[in-house]
């Protein structure tokens, strides 16, 4: 049974062919008087993304831990102590594929930054943390800790 109207035709019996019956329900999201209040956590999260050069340093360290990069390739980005630690830990994370950083967290403290990263390798995840200091426009890793990797 179809109802015909000069406005439109509709085969649904509930419609009756009248558009006046099909108006959107007034909800708080649709009412123009609704004021949008700022979220209270907006100031806390401002600038929460890890800087690209810190993320890149974390990716390079992860590549050394997996065995895809030589520690000597990071000679300008790590101190001698960290480079020796990376030599000892090179290839300690068994991963067939290139390492994928699942998460990188950072906490700035003055002219240095503390960061931690999670490496996703198949069904396992490994973590490491490092402290970096700004020298000549780049981050230099000054200390490194892992989640108990042994080599």
XYZ file of N, CA, C and O in Angstrom:
604
model
N 0.844 -1.165 0.000
C 0.000 0.000 0.000
C 0.882 1.217 0.000
O 1.716 1.398 0.857
N 0.692 2.051 -0.945
C 1.542 3.220 -1.096
C 0.702 4.475 -0.972
O -0.383 4.573 -1.536
N 1.228 5.418 -0.210
C 0.560 6.708 -0.063
C 1.280 7.714 -0.928
O 2.503 7.770 -0.959
N 0.545 8.520 -1.602
C 1.136 9.505 -2.481
C 0.896 10.892 -1.905
O -0.188 11.206 -1.425
N 1.910 11.700 -2.003
C 1.822 13.052 -1.475
C 2.420 13.987 -2.505
O 3.287 13.596 -3.295
N 2.012 15.236 -2.513
C 2.634 16.164 -3.455
C 4.119 16.389 -3.129
O 4.887 16.800 -3.988
N 4.567 16.087 -1.897
C 5.962 16.301 -1.527
C 6.850 15.159 -1.999
O 7.901 15.360 -2.564
N 6.458 13.928 -1.725
C 7.213 12.757 -2.167
C 6.349 11.513 -2.029
O 5.312 11.540 -1.387
N 6.805 10.426 -2.602
C 6.082 9.173 -2.430
C 6.949 8.237 -1.613
O 8.160 8.176 -1.780
N 6.319 7.507 -0.715
C 7.051 6.620 0.170
C 6.259 5.334 0.333
O 5.067 5.385 0.642
N 6.889 4.169 0.140
C 6.143 2.919 0.260
C 5.905 2.494 1.705
O 5.153 1.570 1.952
N 6.525 3.159 2.703
C 6.361 2.751 4.095
C 5.034 3.267 4.653
O 4.744 4.454 4.546
N 4.275 2.384 5.293
C 2.988 2.826 5.831
C 3.134 3.829 6.975
O 2.291 4.688 7.156
N 4.195 3.760 7.727
C 4.377 4.682 8.855
C 4.649 6.093 8.373
O 4.352 7.059 9.065
N 5.195 6.210 7.203
C 5.567 7.528 6.694
C 4.326 8.299 6.268
O 4.179 9.470 6.573
N 3.475 7.656 5.547
C 2.271 8.331 5.092
C 2.557 9.337 4.005
O 1.687 10.109 3.637
N 3.794 9.386 3.517
C 4.122 10.291 2.430
C 4.339 11.721 2.862
O 4.402 12.609 2.032
N 4.440 11.983 4.133
C 4.619 13.348 4.604
C 6.014 13.510 5.201
O 6.411 12.753 6.076
N 6.748 14.524 4.754
C 8.084 14.764 5.290
C 8.041 15.401 6.664
O 9.015 15.382 7.381
N 6.917 15.976 7.044
C 6.825 16.621 8.348
C 6.965 15.604 9.476
O 7.355 15.945 10.575
N 6.649 14.336 9.209
C 6.765 13.308 10.227
C 8.210 12.862 10.442
O 8.508 12.207 11.427
N 9.102 13.172 9.527
C 10.475 12.679 9.590
C 11.470 13.815 9.848
O 12.293 14.152 9.021
N 11.360 14.416 10.963
C 12.326 15.430 11.351
C 13.280 14.808 12.353
O 12.873 13.992 13.183
N 14.557 15.182 12.316
C 15.491 14.624 13.309
C 15.094 15.032 14.725
O 14.594 16.124 14.954
N 15.305 14.142 15.617
C 15.013 14.406 17.013
C 16.025 15.417 17.533
O 17.214 15.341 17.222
N 15.600 16.358 18.325
C 16.506 17.355 18.887
C 17.348 16.697 19.972
O 16.838 16.234 20.985
N 18.616 16.605 19.723
C 19.558 16.060 20.701
C 20.548 17.149 21.066
O 20.680 18.137 20.340
N 21.262 16.990 22.160
C 22.233 18.022 22.532
C 23.281 18.262 21.443
O 23.757 19.367 21.285
N 23.593 17.249 20.667
C 24.602 17.427 19.612
C 24.049 18.240 18.451
O 24.808 18.853 17.711
N 22.715 18.241 18.266
C 22.125 18.935 17.123
C 21.595 20.318 17.464
O 21.235 21.071 16.574
N 21.476 20.641 18.718
C 20.920 21.936 19.079
C 21.981 23.013 18.940
O 23.092 22.874 19.433
N 21.662 24.100 18.274
C 22.664 25.149 18.054
C 23.032 25.914 19.317
O 24.068 26.540 19.387
N 22.205 25.871 20.365
C 22.498 26.614 21.580
C 23.554 25.940 22.438
O 24.051 26.526 23.391
N 23.874 24.730 22.135
C 24.823 23.976 22.965
C 26.213 24.591 22.877
O 26.754 24.782 21.795
N 26.765 24.896 24.013
C 28.122 25.428 24.061
C 29.097 24.273 24.213
O 28.879 23.368 25.002
N 30.182 24.339 23.468
C 31.203 23.311 23.562
C 32.233 23.777 24.574
O 32.895 24.801 24.385
N 32.339 23.059 25.654
C 33.297 23.403 26.696
C 34.624 22.718 26.403
O 34.660 21.595 25.905
N 35.723 23.370 26.696
C 37.019 22.722 26.468
C 37.188 21.532 27.397
O 36.727 21.541 28.539
N 37.835 20.523 26.880
C 38.097 19.339 27.683
C 39.146 19.668 28.732
O 40.139 20.318 28.447
N 38.955 19.228 29.963
C 39.887 19.592 31.025
C 41.291 19.026 30.817
O 42.258 19.596 31.286
N 41.431 17.923 30.082
C 42.753 17.337 29.919
C 43.491 17.883 28.695
O 44.592 17.461 28.410
N 42.910 18.808 27.972
C 43.519 19.308 26.754
C 44.885 19.950 27.018
O 45.823 19.746 26.272
N 45.024 20.713 28.088
C 46.295 21.369 28.383
C 47.367 20.349 28.766
O 48.526 20.518 28.460
N 46.963 19.267 29.419
C 47.915 18.247 29.836
C 48.486 17.518 28.629
O 49.661 17.202 28.566
N 47.630 17.252 27.620
C 48.056 16.489 26.458
C 48.678 17.338 25.359
O 49.103 16.810 24.354
N 48.704 18.639 25.525
C 49.276 19.494 24.494
C 50.749 19.153 24.297
O 51.538 19.184 25.230
N 51.117 18.787 23.083
C 52.511 18.469 22.795
C 52.959 17.129 23.332
O 54.116 16.934 23.646
N 52.031 16.168 23.458
C 52.379 14.880 24.048
C 53.066 13.946 23.067
O 53.595 12.930 23.466
N 53.085 14.261 21.802
C 53.705 13.376 20.823
C 55.216 13.396 20.976
O 55.818 14.431 21.192
N 55.802 12.224 20.814
C 57.252 12.105 20.906
C 57.878 12.829 19.717
O 57.444 12.613 18.580
N 58.870 13.683 19.948
C 59.523 14.370 18.829
C 60.080 13.366 17.827
O 60.526 12.276 18.184
N 60.053 13.731 16.557
C 60.455 12.817 15.486
C 61.895 12.345 15.641
O 62.192 11.171 15.401
N 62.804 13.223 16.071
C 64.203 12.804 16.184
C 64.417 11.857 17.378
O 65.284 10.986 17.326
N 63.615 11.983 18.438
C 63.687 11.038 19.555
C 63.117 9.690 19.114
O 63.676 8.635 19.418
N 62.029 9.716 18.362
C 61.439 8.487 17.836
C 62.424 7.785 16.896
O 62.584 6.564 16.943
N 63.108 8.549 16.055
C 64.093 7.979 15.137
C 65.244 7.337 15.903
O 65.699 6.236 15.551
N 65.710 7.975 16.962
C 66.776 7.400 17.782
C 66.306 6.090 18.417
O 67.043 5.104 18.434
N 65.073 6.054 18.890
C 64.520 4.821 19.459
C 64.446 3.724 18.391
O 64.774 2.560 18.660
N 64.051 4.073 17.180
C 63.973 3.097 16.099
C 65.363 2.554 15.768
O 65.529 1.349 15.572
N 66.371 3.414 15.742
C 67.735 2.977 15.433
C 68.282 2.061 16.528
O 68.948 1.065 16.242
N 68.010 2.376 17.783
C 68.444 1.513 18.879
C 67.738 0.159 18.781
O 68.356 -0.894 18.975
N 66.450 0.169 18.437
C 65.710 -1.087 18.277
C 66.306 -1.932 17.157
O 66.401 -3.157 17.275
N 66.726 -1.299 16.083
C 67.344 -2.033 14.978
C 68.654 -2.680 15.405
O 68.983 -3.778 14.959
N 69.401 -2.027 16.283
C 70.633 -2.634 16.804
C 70.286 -3.821 17.699
O 70.906 -4.886 17.596
N 69.297 -3.674 18.559
C 68.920 -4.753 19.472
C 68.426 -5.990 18.714
O 68.631 -7.109 19.153
N 67.802 -5.777 17.569
C 67.324 -6.885 16.753
C 68.455 -7.478 15.909
O 68.404 -8.636 15.534
N 69.474 -6.677 15.633
C 70.602 -7.153 14.839
C 70.584 -6.677 13.408
O 71.357 -7.145 12.573
N 69.742 -5.727 13.088
C 69.626 -5.203 11.730
C 70.528 -4.000 11.470
O 70.607 -3.532 10.345
N 71.171 -3.477 12.491
C 72.038 -2.303 12.352
C 73.245 -2.501 13.244
O 73.150 -3.022 14.342
N 74.376 -2.047 12.779
C 75.605 -2.127 13.571
C 75.641 -0.971 14.568
O 75.239 0.146 14.235
N 76.121 -1.220 15.782
C 76.204 -0.133 16.768
C 77.111 1.008 16.301
O 76.912 2.161 16.686
N 78.085 0.707 15.474
C 79.002 1.733 14.982
C 78.289 2.752 14.097
O 78.761 3.878 13.938
N 77.159 2.374 13.523
C 76.398 3.315 12.691
C 75.801 4.446 13.530
O 75.451 5.489 12.991
N 75.733 4.237 14.830
C 75.172 5.256 15.729
C 76.256 6.020 16.485
O 75.973 6.620 17.516
N 77.460 6.020 16.004
C 78.575 6.604 16.771
C 78.359 8.070 17.120
O 78.816 8.524 18.155
N 77.650 8.821 16.272
C 77.376 10.229 16.577
C 76.131 10.405 17.431
O 75.865 11.498 17.905
N 75.368 9.346 17.611
C 74.098 9.442 18.331
C 74.133 8.809 19.713
O 73.162 8.912 20.458
N 75.224 8.095 20.057
C 75.334 7.445 21.370
C 76.705 7.725 21.960
O 77.667 7.984 21.240
N 76.787 7.646 23.285
C 78.088 7.800 23.936
C 78.859 6.485 23.813
O 78.314 5.456 23.419
N 80.131 6.507 24.180
C 80.980 5.319 24.083
C 80.431 4.208 24.981
O 80.374 3.038 24.583
N 80.009 4.555 26.173
C 79.461 3.571 27.105
C 78.222 2.887 26.524
O 78.085 1.663 26.601
N 77.330 3.651 25.923
C 76.115 3.088 25.335
C 76.467 2.250 24.106
O 75.881 1.185 23.877
N 77.440 2.692 23.326
C 77.845 1.925 22.144
C 78.394 0.557 22.552
O 78.102 -0.454 21.923
N 79.167 0.499 23.629
C 79.677 -0.785 24.117
C 78.530 -1.679 24.602
O 78.546 -2.891 24.370
N 77.559 -1.075 25.264
C 76.383 -1.835 25.705
C 75.612 -2.370 24.497
O 75.160 -3.515 24.491
N 75.476 -1.558 23.455
C 74.779 -2.005 22.253
C 75.554 -3.119 21.537
O 74.950 -4.022 20.955
N 76.880 -3.044 21.565
C 77.674 -4.132 20.982
C 77.400 -5.444 21.708
O 77.304 -6.497 21.095
N 77.301 -5.364 23.017
C 77.046 -6.557 23.812
C 75.638 -7.099 23.560
O 75.421 -8.310 23.517
N 74.662 -6.203 23.343
C 73.267 -6.606 23.192
C 72.826 -6.790 21.743
O 71.670 -7.149 21.498
N 73.695 -6.548 20.788
C 73.302 -6.621 19.384
C 72.741 -8.002 19.057
O 73.356 -9.030 19.315
N 71.545 -8.023 18.498
C 70.888 -9.268 18.126
C 70.267 -10.019 19.283
O 69.866 -11.166 19.134
N 70.162 -9.408 20.445
C 69.619 -10.093 21.619
C 68.102 -10.283 21.531
O 67.555 -11.147 22.189
N 67.435 -9.478 20.731
C 65.990 -9.609 20.556
C 65.746 -10.444 19.309
O 66.058 -10.011 18.206
N 65.241 -11.673 19.468
C 64.991 -12.498 18.290
C 63.769 -12.000 17.526
O 62.657 -11.987 18.042
N 63.998 -11.537 16.308
C 62.911 -11.007 15.488
C 63.273 -11.249 14.032
O 64.345 -10.826 13.579
N 62.403 -11.930 13.315
C 62.676 -12.221 11.906
C 62.485 -11.006 11.027
O 63.149 -10.849 10.020
N 61.557 -10.164 11.405
C 61.244 -8.987 10.611
C 61.971 -7.768 11.175
O 62.535 -7.814 12.257
N 61.917 -6.694 10.435
C 62.458 -5.430 10.941
C 61.652 -5.034 12.172
O 60.440 -5.250 12.222
N 62.311 -4.478 13.174
C 61.584 -4.144 14.405
C 60.543 -3.059 14.171
O 60.757 -2.123 13.410
N 59.417 -3.219 14.838
C 58.338 -2.244 14.755
C 58.122 -1.682 16.147
O 57.854 -2.423 17.092
N 58.268 -0.390 16.280
C 58.036 0.243 17.573
C 56.532 0.364 17.790
O 55.848 1.054 17.048
N 56.047 -0.330 18.790
C 54.631 -0.295 19.101
C 54.293 1.022 19.789
O 53.309 1.672 19.448
N 55.132 1.415 20.750
C 54.918 2.663 21.476
C 56.254 3.281 21.842
O 57.209 2.576 22.136
N 56.277 4.585 21.846
C 57.432 5.333 22.342
C 56.881 6.416 23.261
O 56.040 7.212 22.855
N 57.325 6.398 24.498
C 56.928 7.404 25.475
C 58.135 8.272 25.781
O 59.265 7.781 25.764
N 57.904 9.527 26.076
C 59.024 10.399 26.422
C 58.608 11.344 27.547
O 57.429 11.610 27.753
N 59.618 11.789 28.264
C 59.412 12.753 29.336
C 60.555 13.746 29.282
O 61.696 13.386 29.571
N 60.305 14.978 28.865
C 61.381 15.962 28.840
C 61.776 16.371 30.255
O 60.936 16.452 31.153
N 63.067 16.588 30.445
C 63.550 17.097 31.727
C 64.724 18.028 31.443
O 65.851 17.600 31.237
N 64.414 19.305 31.381
C 65.444 20.295 31.079
C 65.921 20.166 29.645
O 65.132 20.178 28.716
N 67.235 20.052 29.474
C 67.793 19.924 28.119
C 68.002 18.457 27.740
O 68.703 18.155 26.779
N 67.409 17.530 28.490
C 67.502 16.112 28.153
C 66.092 15.521 28.087
O 65.107 16.186 28.386
N 66.031 14.275 27.670
C 64.755 13.588 27.561
C 64.949 12.137 27.989
O 66.009 11.561 27.770
N 63.949 11.611 28.667
C 63.932 10.199 29.004
C 62.837 9.564 28.162
O 61.725 10.078 28.086
N 63.160 8.446 27.525
C 62.200 7.802 26.639
C 62.202 6.300 26.875
O 63.214 5.729 27.289
N 61.079 5.699 26.619
C 60.980 4.237 26.655
C 60.237 3.805 25.401
O 59.397 4.535 24.874
N 60.570 2.617 24.922
C 59.977 2.124 23.688
C 59.647 0.650 23.836
O 60.319 -0.087 24.552
N 58.617 0.239 23.131
C 58.196 -1.157 23.099
C 58.382 -1.650 21.673
O 57.875 -1.053 20.732
N 59.139 -2.744 21.531
C 59.384 -3.348 20.226
C 58.408 -4.506 20.052
O 58.346 -5.394 20.905
N 57.659 -4.494 18.961
C 56.763 -5.600 18.669
C 57.414 -6.544 17.683
O 57.756 -6.153 16.571
N 57.611 -7.780 18.078
C 58.183 -8.812 17.207
C 57.279 -10.032 17.254
O 57.368 -10.844 18.185
N 56.405 -10.125 16.292
C 55.497 -11.263 16.264
C 54.578 -11.255 17.469
O 53.892 -10.287 17.751
N 54.584 -12.347 18.216
C 53.712 -12.480 19.381
C 54.344 -11.926 20.656
O 53.690 -11.834 21.674
N 55.623 -11.568 20.624
C 56.315 -11.072 21.814
C 56.551 -9.571 21.710
O 56.633 -9.030 20.630
N 56.719 -8.966 22.846
C 57.086 -7.550 22.906
C 58.252 -7.406 23.861
O 58.305 -8.079 24.893
N 59.177 -6.552 23.523
C 60.325 -6.245 24.382
C 60.363 -4.740 24.588
O 59.860 -3.975 23.771
N 60.991 -4.319 25.673
C 61.028 -2.898 25.995
C 62.439 -2.460 26.336
O 63.264 -3.256 26.792
N 62.719 -1.197 26.080
C 63.973 -0.585 26.496
C 63.718 0.881 26.794
O 62.719 1.452 26.368
N 64.612 1.451 27.567
C 64.506 2.863 27.933
C 65.865 3.504 27.768
O 66.899 2.845 27.889
N 65.857 4.793 27.470
C 67.122 5.502 27.313
C 66.971 6.953 27.729
O 65.859 7.486 27.789
N 68.078 7.545 28.042
C 68.147 8.969 28.356
C 69.007 9.611 27.275
O 70.071 9.087 26.926
N 68.550 10.727 26.750
C 69.286 11.422 25.691
C 69.459 12.883 26.075
O 68.605 13.478 26.739
N 70.572 13.433 25.649
C 70.927 14.820 25.918
C 71.105 15.530 24.587
O 71.627 14.961 23.640
N 70.696 16.780 24.498
C 70.796 17.558 23.259
C 72.205 18.081 23.103
O 72.703 18.798 23.961
N 72.876 17.698 22.011
C 74.227 18.191 21.700
C 74.306 18.553 20.227
O 74.021 17.725 19.368
N 74.696 19.776 19.952
C 74.885 20.270 18.589
C 73.680 19.998 17.697
O 73.816 19.560 16.553
N 72.489 20.205 18.218
C 71.280 20.073 17.427
C 70.756 18.662 17.250
O 69.830 18.450 16.476
N 71.314 17.680 17.924
C 70.813 16.307 17.815
C 70.805 15.660 19.194
O 71.520 16.073 20.092
N 69.996 14.631 19.335
C 69.914 13.897 20.586
C 71.002 12.840 20.625
O 71.185 12.088 19.676
N 71.717 12.780 21.755
C 72.770 11.791 21.960
C 72.357 10.939 23.151
O 72.129 11.454 24.239
N 72.271 9.638 22.928
C 71.863 8.708 23.973
C 73.000 8.566 24.984
O 74.114 8.183 24.631
N 72.717 8.857 26.252
C 73.748 8.812 27.287
C 73.626 7.598 28.198
O 74.597 7.232 28.855
N 72.444 6.980 28.274
C 72.291 5.753 29.057
C 71.177 4.915 28.440
O 70.251 5.434 27.826
N 71.306 3.607 28.632
C 70.370 2.665 28.030
C 70.066 1.549 29.024
O 70.981 1.040 29.677
N 68.794 1.209 29.145
C 68.387 0.072 29.983
C 67.414 -0.767 29.177
O 66.606 -0.240 28.415
N 67.531 -2.077 29.353
C 66.635 -2.983 28.640
C 65.805 -3.785 29.646
O 66.048 -3.688 30.855
N 64.902 -4.576 29.143
C 64.030 -5.366 30.009
C 64.667 -6.697 30.412
O 63.997 -7.706 30.519
N 65.939 -6.687 30.651
C 66.613 -7.887 31.112
C 67.221 -8.720 30.006
O 67.439 -9.911 30.192
N 67.491 -8.114 28.868
C 68.118 -8.846 27.765
C 69.500 -9.312 28.177
O 70.270 -8.573 28.757
N 69.816 -10.526 27.876
C 71.138 -11.090 28.169
C 71.744 -11.585 26.868
O 71.057 -12.165 26.043
N 72.984 -11.430 26.733
C 73.649 -11.922 25.518
C 74.866 -12.694 25.897
O 75.604 -12.414 26.766
